[in-house]
Coordinates of C-alpha atoms and ligand atoms in Angstrom, one line a residue:
M1 CA 18.1 12.6 -21.0
L2 CA 21.5 12.2 -19.7
L3 CA 24.5 14.7 -19.6
I4 CA 28.1 13.1 -20.0
G5 CA 30.8 15.7 -21.3
G6 CA 28.9 18.3 -22.2
E7 CA 26.4 16.0 -24.6
W8 CA 22.4 15.3 -23.5
L9 CA 22.4 11.5 -24.6
E10 CA 20.6 9.0 -24.5
T11 CA 20.8 5.6 -24.1
G12 CA 17.3 2.9 -25.1
D13 CA 17.2 2.5 -20.9
W14 CA 14.2 4.5 -18.6
L15 CA 14.8 5.3 -15.6
E16 CA 10.5 5.9 -14.5
V17 CA 10.0 8.7 -11.6
S18 CA 6.6 8.7 -10.7
S19 CA 4.9 10.4 -8.1
P20 CA 5.2 9.2 -4.7
Y21 CA 1.4 10.2 -4.2
S22 CA -0.4 9.8 -7.3
G23 CA 1.0 6.5 -8.8
E24 CA 2.2 8.8 -12.1
V25 CA 5.0 8.8 -14.3
V26 CA 5.9 12.5 -14.3
G27 CA 9.1 11.7 -16.3
R28 CA 11.4 9.6 -16.9
V29 CA 15.1 9.0 -16.9
A30 CA 17.9 7.9 -19.1
K31 CA 19.2 4.6 -17.6
A32 CA 23.6 5.0 -17.0
G33 CA 25.0 2.2 -16.2
A34 CA 29.0 1.5 -15.6
Q35 CA 29.7 2.5 -19.4
E36 CA 27.9 6.1 -19.4
T37 CA 29.5 6.4 -16.0
T38 CA 32.8 5.5 -17.2
S39 CA 32.8 8.6 -20.3
A40 CA 31.4 10.9 -17.5
I41 CA 35.2 10.6 -15.5
D42 CA 37.0 10.3 -18.6
A43 CA 34.6 14.0 -19.0
A44 CA 35.9 15.3 -16.2
E45 CA 39.3 14.0 -16.2
Q46 CA 39.4 15.9 -20.3
A47 CA 37.8 19.2 -18.2
M48 CA 40.2 19.5 -15.4
R49 CA 42.4 19.8 -18.6
E50 CA 41.8 23.4 -18.5
P51 CA 41.0 24.9 -15.3
L52 CA 38.3 27.9 -15.2
P53 CA 39.4 30.8 -13.6
A54 CA 37.3 31.3 -10.2
H55 CA 35.2 34.7 -11.5
K56 CA 34.3 33.0 -13.7
R57 CA 33.4 29.9 -11.9
A58 CA 31.2 32.2 -9.7
E59 CA 29.9 33.8 -12.4
I60 CA 28.1 30.7 -13.4
L61 CA 27.1 30.0 -10.7
V62 CA 25.1 33.2 -9.4
K63 CA 23.0 32.7 -12.9
V64 CA 21.8 29.9 -11.6
A65 CA 21.5 31.0 -8.8
G66 CA 19.5 34.0 -10.6
Q67 CA 17.8 31.4 -12.7
L68 CA 16.3 29.4 -9.2
G69 CA 14.7 32.5 -8.6
R70 CA 13.3 33.2 -12.1
R71 CA 12.2 30.0 -12.4
H72 CA 10.9 29.1 -9.2
D73 CA 7.6 28.0 -9.3
E74 CA 8.9 25.2 -12.5
V75 CA 11.4 24.2 -9.3
A76 CA 9.4 23.6 -7.2
R77 CA 6.6 22.0 -8.3
L78 CA 9.2 20.1 -9.3
I79 CA 10.8 19.0 -6.1
S80 CA 6.9 18.4 -6.0
D81 CA 6.5 16.1 -7.9
E82 CA 8.5 13.3 -8.5
A83 CA 9.6 13.5 -3.9
G84 CA 6.3 14.1 -3.7
K85 CA 7.4 16.9 -0.6
P86 CA 3.9 18.8 -0.4
M87 CA 4.2 22.7 -2.3
K88 CA 5.7 24.8 0.8
A89 CA 8.3 23.2 1.8
A90 CA 9.0 22.5 -1.7
R91 CA 9.1 26.4 -1.1
V92 CA 11.3 26.3 1.0
E93 CA 14.4 23.8 -0.5
A94 CA 13.8 25.6 -3.9
K95 CA 14.3 28.9 -2.2
R96 CA 17.4 27.5 -0.2
G97 CA 18.8 26.2 -3.1
M98 CA 19.9 29.1 -4.7
S99 CA 21.4 30.6 -1.4
T100 CA 23.6 27.5 -1.7
F101 CA 24.7 28.2 -4.9
T102 CA 25.1 32.3 -4.0
F103 CA 27.5 31.3 -1.4
A104 CA 29.1 28.5 -3.2
A105 CA 29.7 31.2 -5.6
V106 CA 30.9 34.0 -3.2
E107 CA 33.4 31.4 -1.9
A108 CA 35.3 30.3 -5.4
R109 CA 35.8 34.5 -5.2
R110 CA 37.7 33.9 -2.2
L111 CA 39.0 31.1 -2.3
S112 CA 42.5 31.5 -1.4
G113 CA 46.0 29.9 0.9
E114 CA 47.4 31.3 3.4
M115 CA 50.8 32.7 3.9
V116 CA 53.5 30.8 6.6
P117 CA 55.9 32.8 9.2
M118 CA 59.0 31.1 7.7
D119 CA 61.7 33.0 10.0
A120 CA 59.3 32.2 12.8
S121 CA 62.0 29.0 13.0
Q122 CA 66.3 29.3 12.5
A123 CA 65.2 26.7 9.6
G124 CA 62.7 28.7 8.0
E125 CA 65.2 31.8 8.4
G126 CA 65.7 34.0 4.5
K127 CA 62.1 32.5 3.2
L128 CA 59.5 33.1 2.0
A129 CA 56.4 30.3 2.1
F130 CA 52.6 30.6 1.4
T131 CA 49.9 27.3 0.1
L132 CA 47.4 27.0 -2.9
R133 CA 44.3 26.0 -2.6
V134 CA 43.6 23.6 -5.8
P135 CA 41.2 20.9 -7.0
R136 CA 41.5 17.6 -4.6
G137 CA 40.5 16.4 -9.0
I138 CA 36.8 14.8 -10.0
V139 CA 34.0 14.8 -7.2
G140 CA 32.4 11.5 -7.4
A141 CA 28.6 12.9 -5.6
I142 CA 26.3 10.7 -4.8
T143 CA 22.4 12.1 -3.3
P144 CA 19.2 10.5 -1.5
F145 CA 16.0 11.8 -2.3
N146 CA 14.2 14.6 -0.4
F147 CA 16.1 17.1 -0.8
P148 CA 15.3 16.4 -4.5
C149 CA 16.6 20.4 -5.9
N150 CA 18.9 21.1 -2.4
L151 CA 21.1 17.6 -2.1
V152 CA 22.1 18.1 -5.1
A153 CA 23.3 22.2 -4.9
H154 CA 24.9 21.3 -2.6
K155 CA 27.1 18.7 -3.8
L156 CA 28.1 20.5 -7.5
A157 CA 28.2 24.5 -6.7
P158 CA 30.6 23.4 -4.3
A159 CA 33.2 21.1 -6.2
L160 CA 32.2 23.6 -9.2
A161 CA 33.0 26.7 -6.8
A162 CA 36.8 24.7 -5.7
G163 CA 37.7 23.7 -10.2
C164 CA 36.7 20.3 -9.0
A165 CA 34.9 18.1 -12.3
V166 CA 31.7 16.8 -11.0
V167 CA 30.2 13.1 -12.1
L168 CA 26.6 13.4 -10.3
K169 CA 24.5 10.4 -9.6
P170 CA 22.2 11.7 -8.0
A171 CA 18.1 9.4 -6.6
S172 CA 16.4 7.1 -8.7
A173 CA 13.5 7.9 -7.3
T174 CA 13.7 11.7 -7.2
P175 CA 17.0 12.9 -10.7
L176 CA 14.4 15.1 -12.2
S177 CA 15.3 18.6 -9.6
A178 CA 19.3 17.5 -10.4
L179 CA 18.6 17.0 -14.0
L180 CA 17.5 20.9 -14.0
L181 CA 20.2 21.9 -11.9
A182 CA 22.3 20.5 -15.0
E183 CA 20.0 22.4 -17.7
L184 CA 20.7 25.9 -15.6
L185 CA 24.4 24.8 -15.5
D186 CA 24.4 24.5 -18.5
E187 CA 22.6 27.4 -20.0
A188 CA 25.1 29.3 -17.9
G189 CA 27.9 28.4 -19.6
L190 CA 29.3 25.7 -17.9
P191 CA 31.3 23.9 -20.4
A192 CA 31.9 20.5 -21.1
G193 CA 32.4 17.7 -18.9
W194 CA 32.2 20.1 -15.1
L195 CA 30.2 17.9 -14.4
N196 CA 28.8 15.0 -16.1
V197 CA 25.4 13.6 -14.2
V198 CA 23.8 9.5 -14.9
A199 CA 21.1 7.9 -13.4
G200 CA 20.9 4.3 -13.0
S201 CA 22.0 1.5 -11.5
S202 CA 23.3 2.6 -8.2
S203 CA 25.3 -0.4 -8.1
E204 CA 27.0 -0.6 -11.6
I205 CA 27.6 4.0 -10.7
G206 CA 29.0 3.1 -7.1
D207 CA 31.1 0.6 -8.2
V208 CA 33.0 2.7 -11.4
L209 CA 32.5 5.5 -8.7
I210 CA 35.0 3.7 -6.4
D211 CA 37.0 1.5 -8.3
D212 CA 38.5 4.2 -11.0
E213 CA 41.2 6.5 -9.4
R214 CA 40.5 9.5 -11.5
V215 CA 38.1 9.7 -9.2
A216 CA 39.8 11.2 -6.0
A217 CA 36.3 12.7 -4.2
L218 CA 33.5 11.1 -2.7
T219 CA 30.2 12.9 -1.0
F220 CA 27.7 10.8 0.1
T221 CA 24.4 12.4 1.3
G222 CA 22.3 9.1 2.3
S223 CA 21.5 6.1 5.2
G224 CA 24.4 5.2 6.7
D225 CA 24.5 1.3 5.7
V226 CA 25.4 3.0 1.9
G227 CA 27.6 5.6 2.7
W228 CA 30.0 4.0 5.8
K229 CA 30.1 0.7 3.3
L230 CA 31.6 3.5 0.7
K231 CA 33.9 4.6 3.0
E232 CA 35.9 1.5 3.6
R233 CA 35.5 1.0 -0.2
A234 CA 37.0 3.7 -1.2
P235 CA 40.4 4.5 1.8
R236 CA 42.3 6.5 -0.6
K237 CA 40.0 8.2 -1.3
H238 CA 38.6 11.6 0.4
V239 CA 35.1 10.7 1.6
G240 CA 33.0 12.7 2.9
L241 CA 29.4 10.9 4.8
E242 CA 26.2 13.5 5.3
L243 CA 24.3 10.8 7.1
G244 CA 20.9 10.0 9.7
N245 CA 19.7 11.0 12.6
A246 CA 17.1 10.2 14.8
T247 CA 16.5 13.9 15.7
P248 CA 16.3 14.7 20.4
V249 CA 14.7 17.3 21.0
I250 CA 15.0 18.5 25.3
V251 CA 12.3 20.8 26.1
C252 CA 12.5 22.3 29.4
A253 CA 9.7 24.6 31.9
G254 CA 10.8 27.9 30.5
A255 CA 9.9 26.7 27.3
R256 CA 8.4 29.1 24.4
P257 CA 5.2 29.1 24.8
D258 CA 5.4 29.1 20.7
T259 CA 7.8 25.1 21.4
A260 CA 4.9 22.8 21.0
A261 CA 3.8 24.2 17.5
T262 CA 7.0 24.4 15.9
L263 CA 8.1 21.4 17.1
A264 CA 4.5 20.1 15.7
A265 CA 5.7 22.0 12.2
N266 CA 8.6 20.8 12.7
A267 CA 8.1 16.6 13.2
F268 CA 6.3 15.9 11.0
S269 CA 7.4 18.4 7.8
F270 CA 7.6 16.5 4.7
A271 CA 6.3 13.8 6.5
G272 CA 9.7 13.7 8.4
Q273 CA 11.5 12.0 6.3
S274 CA 14.0 14.9 6.3
C275 CA 17.2 14.2 8.9
I276 CA 17.4 16.3 10.9
S277 CA 13.0 15.7 11.6
V278 CA 13.0 16.0 15.3
Q279 CA 12.2 12.9 16.1
R280 CA 12.4 12.5 20.0
I281 CA 11.2 14.3 22.4
Y282 CA 12.4 14.3 26.0
V283 CA 10.4 16.4 28.0
M284 CA 10.7 16.8 31.8
D285 CA 8.1 15.8 34.0
E286 CA 6.9 20.1 34.9
A287 CA 6.5 20.6 31.6
W288 CA 4.9 17.0 30.6
D289 CA 1.2 17.6 31.1
A290 CA 1.0 20.8 29.6
F291 CA 3.3 20.2 26.2
V292 CA 1.0 17.0 26.2
A293 CA -1.4 19.5 26.3
D294 CA -1.0 21.7 23.6
F295 CA 1.7 18.4 20.9
V296 CA -1.1 16.7 20.4
P297 CA -3.7 19.4 19.3
K298 CA -1.5 21.1 17.1
V299 CA 0.1 17.6 15.7
E300 CA -3.7 16.8 14.7
A301 CA -5.0 20.0 12.6
L302 CA -2.2 19.2 10.5
K303 CA -3.3 19.1 7.3
L304 CA -3.1 15.9 5.3
G305 CA -3.0 15.4 1.5
D306 CA -1.9 16.0 -2.2
P307 CA 1.3 17.5 -1.9
A308 CA 0.5 19.7 -5.4
D309 CA -1.7 20.8 -2.9
E310 CA 0.0 24.8 -1.4
E311 CA -1.7 23.9 1.5
T312 CA -1.3 20.6 2.4
D313 CA 1.1 19.8 4.9
V314 CA 2.0 16.6 5.0
G315 CA 2.0 13.9 2.4
P316 CA 3.1 10.8 1.2
V317 CA 6.5 9.5 2.2
I318 CA 8.6 8.1 -0.4
D319 CA 7.5 5.1 -1.5
D320 CA 5.6 1.7 0.1
G321 CA 8.3 -0.2 1.0
A322 CA 9.1 3.1 3.7
R323 CA 5.2 2.7 5.0
E324 CA 5.1 -0.5 5.9
R325 CA 8.2 -0.6 7.3
I326 CA 7.4 2.6 9.7
L327 CA 3.9 1.8 10.1
S328 CA 5.5 -2.2 11.2
W329 CA 7.9 0.2 14.0
I330 CA 4.8 1.8 15.5
E331 CA 2.9 -1.4 15.5
E332 CA 5.8 -3.0 17.0
S333 CA 6.6 0.3 19.7
D334 CA 5.3 -0.7 23.7
G335 CA 5.0 3.0 24.3
E336 CA 1.4 5.1 24.8
L337 CA 0.3 5.5 21.4
L338 CA -1.9 9.2 21.3
T339 CA -2.0 9.7 18.4
G340 CA -1.7 8.9 14.3
G341 CA -0.7 4.7 13.3
D342 CA -3.0 4.4 11.4
T343 CA -3.3 4.9 7.8
T344 CA -6.2 7.3 5.7
A345 CA -8.8 7.0 3.2
D346 CA -5.5 7.8 -0.1
G347 CA -2.5 5.6 2.0
L348 CA -0.8 8.7 4.1
I349 CA 0.3 8.1 7.5
R350 CA -1.9 10.0 9.7
P351 CA 1.6 11.8 12.3
T352 CA 2.0 9.1 14.8
V353 CA 2.9 10.5 18.5
I354 CA 3.9 7.8 21.0
A355 CA 4.6 8.7 23.9
N356 CA 7.7 6.7 26.4
A357 CA 8.8 4.6 23.9
S358 CA 11.0 2.3 25.1
P359 CA 14.6 3.3 24.2
Q360 CA 15.4 0.3 22.5
A361 CA 11.6 0.6 20.5
K362 CA 13.9 1.2 17.4
V363 CA 11.1 4.7 16.6
S364 CA 13.5 5.7 20.3
C365 CA 16.8 4.8 18.7
E366 CA 17.3 4.3 15.7
E367 CA 15.6 6.6 12.1
V368 CA 11.8 6.1 11.5
F369 CA 12.4 9.0 8.5
G370 CA 8.9 8.9 8.9
P371 CA 6.0 11.2 10.8
V372 CA 6.8 9.6 14.1
A373 CA 7.9 11.4 17.7
T374 CA 8.0 10.1 20.6
L375 CA 7.5 12.0 24.0
T376 CA 9.4 10.5 27.1
R377 CA 8.8 12.4 30.4
T378 CA 12.6 13.0 31.8
T379 CA 13.6 13.5 35.5
S380 CA 16.4 15.8 35.1
L381 CA 18.4 17.0 32.9
D382 CA 21.2 15.1 32.8
E383 CA 18.6 12.4 32.1
A384 CA 17.1 13.7 29.2
I385 CA 21.1 14.1 28.0
E386 CA 22.2 11.5 28.8
L387 CA 18.8 9.9 27.4
A388 CA 18.7 12.5 23.9
N389 CA 23.4 10.6 23.4
S390 CA 22.4 7.2 24.1
T391 CA 21.1 6.7 19.7
R392 CA 24.5 5.9 17.9
Y393 CA 23.4 8.5 15.9
G394 CA 25.4 12.1 16.3
L395 CA 24.2 14.9 13.7
Q396 CA 22.0 18.1 15.4
A397 CA 19.6 18.0 18.3
G398 CA 17.0 20.9 19.9
I399 CA 17.0 22.7 23.3
F400 CA 14.0 24.3 24.9
T401 CA 14.9 26.8 27.7
G402 CA 13.7 29.7 29.8
S403 CA 17.8 29.0 32.0
L404 CA 20.9 30.1 30.3
H405 CA 22.4 27.3 32.1
E406 CA 20.6 24.4 30.9
A407 CA 20.9 25.8 27.3
L408 CA 25.2 26.2 27.7
Q409 CA 24.8 22.6 29.7
A410 CA 22.8 21.1 26.8
A411 CA 25.3 23.0 24.2
Q412 CA 28.1 21.7 26.3
R413 CA 27.2 17.8 26.8
L414 CA 24.5 17.0 24.0
E415 CA 27.5 14.9 21.6
F416 CA 25.6 16.3 17.3
G417 CA 27.4 18.3 14.9
G418 CA 25.4 20.8 16.2
V419 CA 22.7 21.8 18.7
T420 CA 20.2 24.3 18.8
I421 CA 17.9 26.9 21.3
N422 CA 15.1 27.9 21.3
E423 CA 15.1 26.8 17.2
A424 CA 14.3 23.1 16.3
P425 CA 16.8 20.6 15.9
T426 CA 14.9 20.7 12.1
F427 CA 16.7 24.1 11.3
R428 CA 19.2 24.9 8.8
A429 CA 20.4 27.9 6.7
D430 CA 22.8 27.0 4.2
Q431 CA 25.7 29.0 4.6
M432 CA 25.8 26.9 8.2
P433 CA 29.0 24.0 9.1
Y434 CA 26.7 21.3 8.7
G435 CA 26.8 17.7 9.2
G436 CA 26.9 15.5 12.3
V437 CA 30.0 12.7 15.0
K438 CA 29.1 9.5 15.7
A439 CA 27.7 6.6 12.7
S440 CA 26.0 10.5 11.8
G441 CA 29.0 11.6 9.3
N442 CA 32.6 12.8 9.2
T443 CA 32.1 16.5 7.4
R444 CA 30.6 18.9 6.9
E445 CA 29.0 20.3 4.8
G446 CA 27.7 24.4 4.2
P447 CA 29.6 25.5 0.8
A448 CA 32.7 27.9 2.7
Y449 CA 32.6 24.1 4.4
A450 CA 32.4 21.9 1.5
V451 CA 35.5 23.8 -1.0
R452 CA 37.8 23.7 1.9
E453 CA 36.8 19.5 1.9
L454 CA 37.0 19.8 -1.7
T455 CA 41.0 21.5 -2.0
E456 CA 43.8 20.3 -0.5
E457 CA 46.6 22.8 0.6
R458 CA 49.3 23.3 -1.9
L459 CA 53.0 24.8 -0.1
V460 CA 55.2 26.7 -1.8
V461 CA 57.9 28.1 -0.9
I462 CA 60.4 30.4 -2.2
Q463 CA 64.7 30.9 -1.5
V464 CA 64.3 35.2 -0.9
Ligands
NAP501 P1 19.9 5.2 0.6 O1 18.7 4.9 0.1 O2 21.4 5.1 0.7 O3 20.7 6.8 -1.1 C1 21.0 8.0 -0.9 C2 21.8 7.6 -2.2 O4 22.3 6.1 -2.1 C3 21.1 8.0 -3.6 O5 21.3 7.5 -4.2 C4 21.4 5.8 -4.2 O6 21.0 5.5 -5.3 C5 22.8 5.8 -3.4 N1 22.9 4.6 -3.4 C6 22.7 3.4 -2.8 N2 23.2 2.0 -2.8 C7 24.6 2.7 -3.2 C8 25.2 1.9 -3.6 N3 25.6 0.5 -3.6 N4 26.4 2.9 -4.9 C9 26.1 4.0 -4.6 N5 25.2 4.6 -4.4 C10 24.0 3.8 -3.6 O7 18.8 6.7 1.1 P2 18.3 7.8 0.6 O8 16.6 7.1 1.2 O9 17.8 7.8 -1.0 O10 17.6 8.9 1.9 C11 17.9 9.1 3.1 C12 19.4 8.5 4.1 O11 19.4 9.8 3.7 C13 18.3 8.3 5.1 O12 19.2 8.3 6.1 C14 18.5 10.5 5.7 O13 19.1 10.5 6.9 C15 19.9 10.9 4.9 N6 19.8 12.3 5.0 C16 21.5 12.8 5.7 C17 21.4 14.1 5.5 C18 22.4 14.2 5.9 O14 23.1 16.2 5.3 N7 23.2 14.2 6.5 C19 20.4 15.4 4.5 C20 19.2 14.3 3.8 C21 19.3 12.7 3.9 P3 19.6 5.0 -5.5 O15 18.7 6.1 -5.0 O16 19.7 4.3 -6.9 O17 19.6 3.7 -4.6

């Protein structure tokens, strides 16, 4: 069903949601088009005519966080079913969803402007001034398949905390978790129209969200191709983009002994389908032999299989198209295959490690978004940093080292939105400012930062 103006609606047309592992249908959703999207915007406009006070917004968000905790098994199972995400990772995502709603509730309660020191200039003498933070207006939110619960939470919770009504378009492959969040918000007392969910044709829904002037802000997480076009087509809207990465990490000689294990887990969890999945590993000469000897067996020890199994580390990629693309990139890469490169009997891509592929190979410079990591031997930190910076992406990067000097060099010179030191660049806690530079995006999420993006300052000047 769709949620528009507080009503759960059918359209007569259905979107079937299938398990990426078994192909079984795991749910169906009423399919929306242009007309339903316009109705959703009408409902959002109507809702925003009666602003919800901050304490009510916060209470609703806190209630949802509580329900995500109480219904943890169901939420994790739904994520796993529709995305093919192993239960281990789905449980982490479901818990992070609680965190996202909790931090957004905090932001709703402390949303405020600031005093302006007016008598600091002659012109301002005798006046007081302050700013109010006001909601930008209706938010159009578009989300990807790979975190169907928590990335939807990162759109809905801050927008509602900011006092904005939302029209959400979840990924067609994974709309079920989004609808469950909508149900929880509805049960928590969110009045009609504040959240509307339309699943269906991306171009039809996207066109309406772009063209309708009542939508003040678009917040998009997904691939760069789609994201940057959206921004081009909506020059007068506030457009926030969270896009892809080809995540690099540098391993130096003094790295912690568990570095290989950490990187093996973070390159292949959810079959590499995280925007900050470890992809390009640059290993210093002196560390190379020991690291390769440690890393490859750790990768081979990962358990492949049914995502519903609590022991599984690596499951399927989202669909056959993605699988064929990833296999063809492995095939055409010019490096040495250290492990993987093929598929299991049930069609899963085996975790693949490629050594010393050229910088021009797709696995070295594009986002693989699959269970593939490259290892490249480097002779100096300068070279490693240069290679890490050499793609068009800039979301997160990391370094493992025992040297403060190397760590701080990397922090200063890696051109990314975030740099992790002695932690995989796949790390994210939900309150962090998270987002990319270069082709990876133009915004920061994390409730405090997203609320700032989705509100604007209004100046109030008082003649005393
Ligand atoms: P995608 O193909 O770009 O899809 C993302 C969303 O955009 C989906 O809801 C999709 O709808 C919609 N969409 C597609 N074409 C559209 C159009 N013309 N107008 C409006 N909406 C349109 O990305 P994905 O494959 O789902 O996700 C993987 C990508 O997301 C990767 O590049 C990954 O790095 C990136 N990502 C980034 C972050 C981050 O925080 N930076 C987090 C997660 C993922 P349909 O599903 O109906 O096609």
